[in-house]
Short mmCIF file of N, CA and C and ligand atoms in Angstrom, two decimals:
data_model
loop_
_atom_site.label_atom_id
_atom_site.label_comp_id
_atom_site.label_asym_id
_atom_site.label_seq_id
_atom_site.Cartn_x
_atom_site.Cartn_y
_atom_site.Cartn_z
N UNK A 23 -62.90 301.69 61.97
CA UNK A 23 -62.73 300.31 60.57
C UNK A 23 -62.00 299.02 61.20
N UNK A 24 -62.43 298.19 61.53
CA UNK A 24 -62.11 296.73 62.38
C UNK A 24 -61.06 296.46 61.14
N UNK A 25 -59.95 295.44 61.28
CA UNK A 25 -59.19 294.67 60.50
C UNK A 25 -58.60 293.83 61.33
N UNK A 26 -58.63 292.29 60.54
CA UNK A 26 -58.32 291.12 61.24
C UNK A 26 -56.68 290.80 60.69
N UNK A 27 -55.84 291.03 60.84
CA UNK A 27 -54.87 289.88 60.52
C UNK A 27 -54.29 288.76 60.86
N UNK A 28 -53.49 288.54 59.88
CA UNK A 28 -53.37 286.79 59.93
C UNK A 28 -51.99 286.64 59.58
N UNK A 29 -50.75 287.61 60.11
CA UNK A 29 -49.53 286.81 60.01
C UNK A 29 -49.02 288.12 60.46
N UNK A 30 -47.72 287.48 61.19
CA UNK A 30 -47.20 288.68 61.72
C UNK A 30 -46.95 290.33 61.43
N UNK A 31 -46.41 289.85 59.72
CA UNK A 31 -46.15 290.98 59.16
C UNK A 31 -47.43 291.37 57.90
N UNK A 32 -47.72 292.09 57.61
CA UNK A 32 -48.27 292.43 56.24
C UNK A 32 -48.82 293.65 56.09
N UNK A 33 -49.02 293.73 54.53
CA UNK A 33 -49.75 294.91 54.01
C UNK A 33 -51.40 294.51 53.99
N UNK A 34 -52.30 295.76 54.72
CA UNK A 34 -53.56 295.14 53.90
C UNK A 34 -54.08 296.45 53.32
N UNK A 35 -54.41 296.07 52.08
CA UNK A 35 -55.14 297.59 50.99
C UNK A 35 -56.67 297.90 51.76
N UNK A 36 -56.86 298.63 52.51
CA UNK A 36 -57.71 299.59 52.75
C UNK A 36 -58.94 300.79 52.15
N UNK A 37 -57.41 300.69 50.88
CA UNK A 37 -58.57 302.01 49.94
C UNK A 37 -60.03 301.91 49.80
N UNK A 38 -60.29 300.54 49.42
CA UNK A 38 -61.90 300.55 49.21
C UNK A 38 -62.56 300.91 50.28
N UNK A 39 -62.24 300.43 51.16
CA UNK A 39 -63.03 301.02 52.24
C UNK A 39 -62.93 302.12 53.18
N UNK A 40 -62.28 302.99 52.65
CA UNK A 40 -62.07 304.03 53.36
C UNK A 40 -62.41 304.46 52.25
N UNK A 41 -63.20 304.29 50.71
CA UNK A 41 -63.65 304.73 49.83
C UNK A 41 -64.77 305.12 50.01
N UNK A 42 -65.23 304.40 51.00
CA UNK A 42 -66.55 303.74 51.01
C UNK A 42 -66.76 304.64 52.59
N UNK A 43 -66.11 304.62 52.92
CA UNK A 43 -66.40 305.73 54.97
C UNK A 43 -66.75 306.96 53.98
N UNK A 44 -66.10 307.21 53.31
CA UNK A 44 -65.95 308.96 52.05
C UNK A 44 -67.26 309.09 51.48
N UNK A 45 -67.87 307.61 51.11
CA UNK A 45 -68.89 308.31 50.47
C UNK A 45 -70.64 308.19 51.16
N UNK A 46 -70.24 307.37 51.90
CA UNK A 46 -71.36 307.53 53.32
C UNK A 46 -71.66 308.19 54.06
N UNK A 47 -70.31 309.37 53.97
CA UNK A 47 -70.09 310.31 55.12
C UNK A 47 -70.85 312.08 53.89
N UNK A 48 -71.12 312.00 52.94
CA UNK A 48 -71.47 312.34 51.87
C UNK A 48 -70.44 313.62 51.19
N UNK A 49 -69.74 314.27 52.58
CA UNK A 49 -69.23 315.61 52.45
C UNK A 49 -68.01 315.29 51.26
N UNK A 50 -68.37 316.73 50.08
CA UNK A 50 -67.89 317.00 49.21
C UNK A 50 -66.23 317.85 49.26
N UNK A 51 -66.39 318.65 50.04
CA UNK A 51 -64.69 318.42 50.27
C UNK A 51 -64.04 318.98 51.71
N UNK A 52 -63.00 318.71 52.10
CA UNK A 52 -62.74 318.60 52.82
C UNK A 52 -61.40 317.69 52.51
N UNK A 53 -60.80 317.49 53.95
CA UNK A 53 -59.78 316.54 54.52
C UNK A 53 -59.75 314.63 54.91
N UNK A 54 -59.22 314.12 54.85
CA UNK A 54 -59.99 312.78 55.55
C UNK A 54 -58.05 312.48 56.19
N UNK A 55 -58.41 312.10 57.42
CA UNK A 55 -57.30 311.47 58.74
C UNK A 55 -57.09 310.21 58.77
N UNK A 56 -56.87 309.84 58.04
CA UNK A 56 -57.00 307.67 58.48
C UNK A 56 -55.31 307.17 59.34
N UNK A 57 -55.99 307.34 60.37
CA UNK A 57 -54.81 306.72 61.83
C UNK A 57 -55.70 305.32 62.32
N UNK A 58 -54.22 304.60 62.93
CA UNK A 58 -53.88 303.79 63.51
C UNK A 58 -54.13 303.79 65.36
N UNK A 59 -54.68 303.19 65.73
CA UNK A 59 -54.39 303.48 67.37
C UNK A 59 -53.35 302.57 67.77
N UNK A 60 -52.73 302.00 67.30
CA UNK A 60 -51.60 301.07 67.57
C UNK A 60 -50.49 301.36 67.71
N UNK A 61 -49.40 300.79 69.03
CA UNK A 61 -48.14 301.76 68.83
C UNK A 61 -47.58 300.03 67.98
N UNK A 62 -47.65 299.13 67.83
CA UNK A 62 -46.94 298.25 66.89
C UNK A 62 -47.42 298.32 65.08
N UNK A 63 -48.48 298.95 64.55
CA UNK A 63 -48.50 299.30 62.88
C UNK A 63 -48.97 300.65 62.78
N UNK A 64 -48.77 300.83 61.11
CA UNK A 64 -48.57 301.81 60.39
C UNK A 64 -49.38 301.94 59.31
N UNK A 65 -49.24 302.87 59.26
CA UNK A 65 -50.42 303.49 57.87
C UNK A 65 -49.39 304.03 56.23
N UNK A 66 -49.80 304.13 55.90
CA UNK A 66 -48.77 304.08 54.30
C UNK A 66 -49.20 304.32 52.95
N UNK A 67 -49.27 305.16 52.33
CA UNK A 67 -49.73 305.23 51.31
C UNK A 67 -48.78 304.76 49.93
N UNK A 68 -49.10 303.64 49.24
CA UNK A 68 -47.75 303.29 48.04
C UNK A 68 -48.93 302.19 46.81
N UNK A 69 -47.63 301.95 46.51
CA UNK A 69 -48.66 301.19 45.29
C UNK A 69 -48.46 299.56 45.77
N UNK A 70 -50.04 299.14 45.21
CA UNK A 70 -49.68 297.65 45.88
C UNK A 70 -49.76 296.67 44.70
N UNK A 71 -48.97 296.57 44.57
CA UNK A 71 -48.09 295.42 43.33
C UNK A 71 -47.21 294.21 45.06
N UNK A 72 -47.53 292.81 44.16
CA UNK A 72 -47.26 292.18 44.87
C UNK A 72 -45.54 292.42 45.20
N UNK A 73 -44.80 292.08 44.53
CA UNK A 73 -43.57 292.69 44.26
C UNK A 73 -42.75 293.34 45.71
N UNK A 74 -43.41 294.65 45.39
CA UNK A 74 -43.49 296.00 46.03
C UNK A 74 -43.46 295.92 48.02
N UNK A 75 -44.91 295.38 47.65
CA UNK A 75 -45.02 294.66 49.45
C UNK A 75 -44.29 293.69 49.99
N UNK A 76 -43.80 293.65 48.61
CA UNK A 76 -42.68 292.15 49.62
C UNK A 76 -41.31 293.46 50.03
N UNK A 77 -41.36 293.93 49.60
CA UNK A 77 -39.41 294.54 49.46
C UNK A 77 -40.21 295.51 50.35
N UNK A 78 -40.95 296.26 50.30
CA UNK A 78 -41.31 296.84 51.88
C UNK A 78 -41.00 296.11 53.10
N UNK A 79 -41.39 295.09 53.36
CA UNK A 79 -41.29 294.21 54.13
C UNK A 79 -40.34 293.73 54.59
N UNK A 80 -39.19 293.81 54.03
CA UNK A 80 -38.11 293.18 53.40
C UNK A 80 -37.24 294.27 53.57
N UNK A 81 -37.74 295.62 53.43
CA UNK A 81 -36.88 297.21 53.50
C UNK A 81 -36.37 297.02 55.73
N UNK A 82 -38.18 296.82 55.74
CA UNK A 82 -39.03 296.72 57.68
C UNK A 82 -37.55 295.66 57.64
N UNK A 83 -37.66 294.67 57.38
CA UNK A 83 -36.26 293.73 58.05
C UNK A 83 -35.12 293.92 57.97
N UNK A 84 -34.60 294.97 57.01
CA UNK A 84 -32.98 294.75 56.87
C UNK A 84 -32.85 296.03 57.94
N UNK A 85 -34.00 297.66 58.07
CA UNK A 85 -33.81 298.23 58.69
C UNK A 85 -33.87 298.42 60.40
N UNK A 86 -34.56 297.48 60.72
CA UNK A 86 -34.68 296.75 61.92
C UNK A 86 -35.02 295.22 62.10
N UNK A 87 -34.12 294.77 62.28
CA UNK A 87 -34.31 293.40 62.02
C UNK A 87 -34.73 292.62 63.15
N UNK A 88 -35.82 291.25 63.05
CA UNK A 88 -36.96 291.19 64.32
C UNK A 88 -35.61 290.45 65.51
N UNK A 89 -34.52 289.92 64.64
CA UNK A 89 -33.98 289.23 66.35
C UNK A 89 -32.65 290.17 66.82
N UNK A 90 -32.49 291.50 67.82
CA UNK A 90 -32.07 291.70 68.39
C UNK A 90 -32.20 292.39 69.39
N UNK A 91 -30.76 292.57 70.52
CA UNK A 91 -31.06 292.66 72.00
C UNK A 91 -31.69 293.96 72.01
N UNK A 92 -32.82 294.44 71.67
CA UNK A 92 -33.71 295.43 72.00
C UNK A 92 -33.26 295.52 73.72
N UNK A 93 -34.09 296.83 74.70
CA UNK A 93 -33.90 296.94 75.68
C UNK A 93 -35.72 296.62 75.52
N UNK A 94 -36.72 296.99 74.99
CA UNK A 94 -38.36 296.34 75.46
C UNK A 94 -38.11 295.40 75.28
N UNK A 95 -37.53 294.43 75.10
CA UNK A 95 -37.65 292.53 74.80
C UNK A 95 -37.66 292.12 76.05
N UNK A 96 -37.02 292.99 76.82
CA UNK A 96 -36.98 292.55 78.24
C UNK A 96 -38.19 292.40 78.91
N UNK A 97 -39.54 292.90 78.78
CA UNK A 97 -40.91 293.40 78.72
C UNK A 97 -42.14 292.56 77.99
N UNK A 98 -41.41 292.87 77.16
CA UNK A 98 -42.39 291.83 75.96
C UNK A 98 -41.63 291.73 74.71
N UNK A 99 -41.78 291.24 74.28
CA UNK A 99 -40.54 290.97 72.85
C UNK A 99 -41.00 290.54 71.28
N UNK A 100 -41.87 292.01 71.24
CA UNK A 100 -41.93 293.06 70.14
C UNK A 100 -41.12 294.64 69.78
N UNK A 101 -39.87 294.51 70.06
CA UNK A 101 -39.65 295.87 70.03
C UNK A 101 -39.40 296.56 68.50
N UNK A 102 -39.11 295.17 68.11
CA UNK A 102 -38.89 295.35 66.07
C UNK A 102 -40.24 296.73 65.83
N UNK A 103 -41.22 295.76 66.26
CA UNK A 103 -42.81 296.02 65.90
C UNK A 103 -42.62 297.15 65.68
N UNK A 104 -42.31 297.91 67.56
CA UNK A 104 -42.53 299.34 67.61
C UNK A 104 -41.58 300.24 66.52
N UNK A 105 -40.60 299.87 66.86
CA UNK A 105 -39.65 300.59 65.86
C UNK A 105 -40.15 300.28 64.66
N UNK A 106 -40.16 299.89 63.91
CA UNK A 106 -40.76 299.83 62.41
C UNK A 106 -42.28 300.84 62.75
N UNK A 107 -43.14 300.43 63.20
CA UNK A 107 -44.21 301.91 63.33
C UNK A 107 -43.71 302.57 63.78
N UNK A 108 -42.65 303.21 64.52
CA UNK A 108 -42.43 304.29 64.80
C UNK A 108 -41.42 305.01 63.44
N UNK A 109 -41.11 304.28 62.37
CA UNK A 109 -40.42 304.61 61.80
C UNK A 109 -41.50 305.47 60.14
N UNK A 110 -43.19 304.55 60.14
CA UNK A 110 -43.89 304.41 59.22
C UNK A 110 -44.99 305.31 59.14
N UNK A 111 -45.13 305.83 60.78
CA UNK A 111 -45.76 306.49 61.33
C UNK A 111 -47.60 306.23 61.05
N UNK A 112 -48.25 307.15 62.11
CA UNK A 112 -49.61 306.12 61.94
C UNK A 112 -50.84 307.04 61.26
N UNK A 113 -50.05 307.31 60.96
CA UNK A 113 -51.57 308.10 59.81
C UNK A 113 -50.94 308.65 58.87
N UNK A 114 -52.24 308.58 58.27
CA UNK A 114 -52.39 309.31 56.68
C UNK A 114 -53.24 310.01 56.59
N UNK A 115 -52.83 311.65 56.08
CA UNK A 115 -54.45 312.49 55.52
C UNK A 115 -54.17 312.46 54.27
N UNK A 116 -55.73 313.09 53.51
CA UNK A 116 -55.40 313.28 52.10
C UNK A 116 -56.56 313.73 51.76
N UNK A 117 -56.36 314.99 50.62
CA UNK A 117 -57.32 316.53 50.46
C UNK A 117 -58.60 314.93 49.36
N UNK A 118 -59.89 315.95 50.04
CA UNK A 118 -60.95 315.39 49.15
C UNK A 118 -61.67 316.08 48.54
N UNK A 119 -62.22 316.24 47.79
CA UNK A 119 -62.08 316.89 46.29
C UNK A 119 -63.81 316.34 45.42
N UNK A 120 -64.91 317.04 45.14
CA UNK A 120 -65.69 316.54 44.24
C UNK A 120 -66.41 315.30 44.93
N UNK A 121 -66.32 314.91 46.65
CA UNK A 121 -66.63 313.80 47.27
C UNK A 121 -65.40 313.04 47.38
N UNK A 122 -64.90 313.03 46.73
CA UNK A 122 -63.52 311.44 45.67
C UNK A 122 -62.00 312.21 46.67
N UNK A 123 -61.67 310.75 47.35
CA UNK A 123 -59.89 310.94 48.22
C UNK A 123 -59.37 311.31 46.90
N UNK A 124 -58.25 312.40 46.97
CA UNK A 124 -57.21 312.14 45.94
C UNK A 124 -56.45 311.87 46.08
N UNK A 125 -56.10 310.71 45.14
CA UNK A 125 -54.71 309.70 45.11
C UNK A 125 -54.50 309.72 43.50
N UNK A 126 -53.11 309.41 43.96
CA UNK A 126 -53.00 309.06 42.48
C UNK A 126 -53.26 307.78 41.80
N UNK A 127 -53.10 307.99 40.80
CA UNK A 127 -53.49 306.06 40.15
C UNK A 127 -52.67 305.52 40.77
N UNK A 128 -51.54 304.86 41.02
CA UNK A 128 -51.43 303.89 41.75
C UNK A 128 -50.69 304.10 43.05
N UNK A 129 -51.82 305.10 43.76
CA UNK A 129 -51.48 305.26 45.66
C UNK A 129 -53.26 304.17 45.52
N UNK A 130 -52.86 303.43 46.91
CA UNK A 130 -53.23 302.73 47.52
C UNK A 130 -52.87 302.90 48.81
N UNK A 131 -53.81 303.05 50.08
CA UNK A 131 -53.26 302.96 51.10
C UNK A 131 -53.96 301.78 52.21
N UNK A 132 -52.43 301.85 52.68
CA UNK A 132 -52.48 300.01 53.74
C UNK A 132 -52.51 300.55 54.90
N UNK A 133 -52.40 299.57 55.89
CA UNK A 133 -52.43 299.27 56.66
C UNK A 133 -51.64 298.08 57.41
N UNK A 134 -50.54 298.24 57.41
CA UNK A 134 -49.13 297.36 57.86
C UNK A 134 -48.93 297.00 59.21
N UNK A 135 -49.57 295.73 59.08
CA UNK A 135 -49.36 294.65 60.86
C UNK A 135 -47.67 294.49 61.28
N UNK A 136 -47.66 294.96 61.90
CA UNK A 136 -46.04 294.89 62.24
C UNK A 136 -45.75 293.62 63.65
N UNK A 137 -47.01 293.56 64.09
CA UNK A 137 -47.01 292.64 65.06
C UNK A 137 -48.62 291.61 65.45
N UNK A 138 -48.52 290.97 63.92
CA UNK A 138 -49.80 289.84 64.34
C UNK A 138 -49.51 289.05 64.55
N UNK A 139 -50.77 287.63 63.84
CA UNK A 139 -51.97 288.39 63.67
C UNK A 139 -52.73 288.39 64.71
N UNK A 140 -53.47 290.04 64.81
CA UNK A 140 -54.11 290.96 65.30
C UNK A 140 -55.35 291.09 65.34
N UNK A 141 -56.36 291.57 66.06
CA UNK A 141 -57.43 292.95 65.80
C UNK A 141 -57.43 293.65 65.61
N UNK A 142 -57.53 294.07 64.68
CA UNK A 142 -57.26 295.53 64.97
C UNK A 142 -58.32 297.49 64.70
N UNK A 143 -57.73 298.26 64.95
CA UNK A 143 -58.68 299.06 64.64
C UNK A 143 -58.09 300.13 63.48
N UNK A 144 -58.57 300.84 63.12
CA UNK A 144 -58.36 301.85 61.94
C UNK A 144 -59.83 303.30 62.17
N UNK A 145 -58.70 304.60 62.20
CA UNK A 145 -59.92 304.97 61.90
C UNK A 145 -60.23 306.47 61.23
N UNK A 146 -61.31 306.58 60.87
CA UNK A 146 -60.91 307.99 59.99
C UNK A 146 -61.89 309.04 60.01
N UNK A 147 -61.00 309.92 60.21
CA UNK A 147 -62.06 311.23 59.87
C UNK A 147 -62.56 312.25 59.15
N UNK A 148 -63.20 312.64 58.49
CA UNK A 148 -63.64 313.09 57.76
C UNK A 148 -63.79 314.89 58.12
N UNK A 149 -63.41 315.44 57.47
CA UNK A 149 -63.50 317.29 57.94
C UNK A 149 -63.90 318.15 56.71
N UNK A 150 -65.36 318.37 57.30
CA UNK A 150 -65.43 319.39 55.80
C UNK A 150 -64.55 320.49 55.70
N UNK A 151 -64.37 320.96 54.78
CA UNK A 151 -63.92 322.41 55.06
C UNK A 151 -64.96 323.32 53.68
ZN1 ZN B 224 -44.29 296.10 72.91
#
């Protein structure tokens, strides 16, 4: 799945796109692995509410400030993005039951851009059980 991000940091809700891939696979029961191929992005599952999306980015800024004297910035000016990605992780795993992702009412799948804007790629692997 290709994703074009538009700002340096943002949460992109990819739930509908993952659901479409699951539907097209025809798999009824199994697991779905959603992973990002990049070192400055993450995959998380949480509520898609505007305030919360902003709070998550604010939390990342508090935990890993953008402007600090990071060693990696001597060769590439994006250490904060790598460190934030390390905190979030690069994948999510969800069960598939009766052809549907097992997600709670308030759960959405997000691609988290940490060093955009960029063209990104997310892999969705569906394993039949
Ligand atoms: Zn880097």
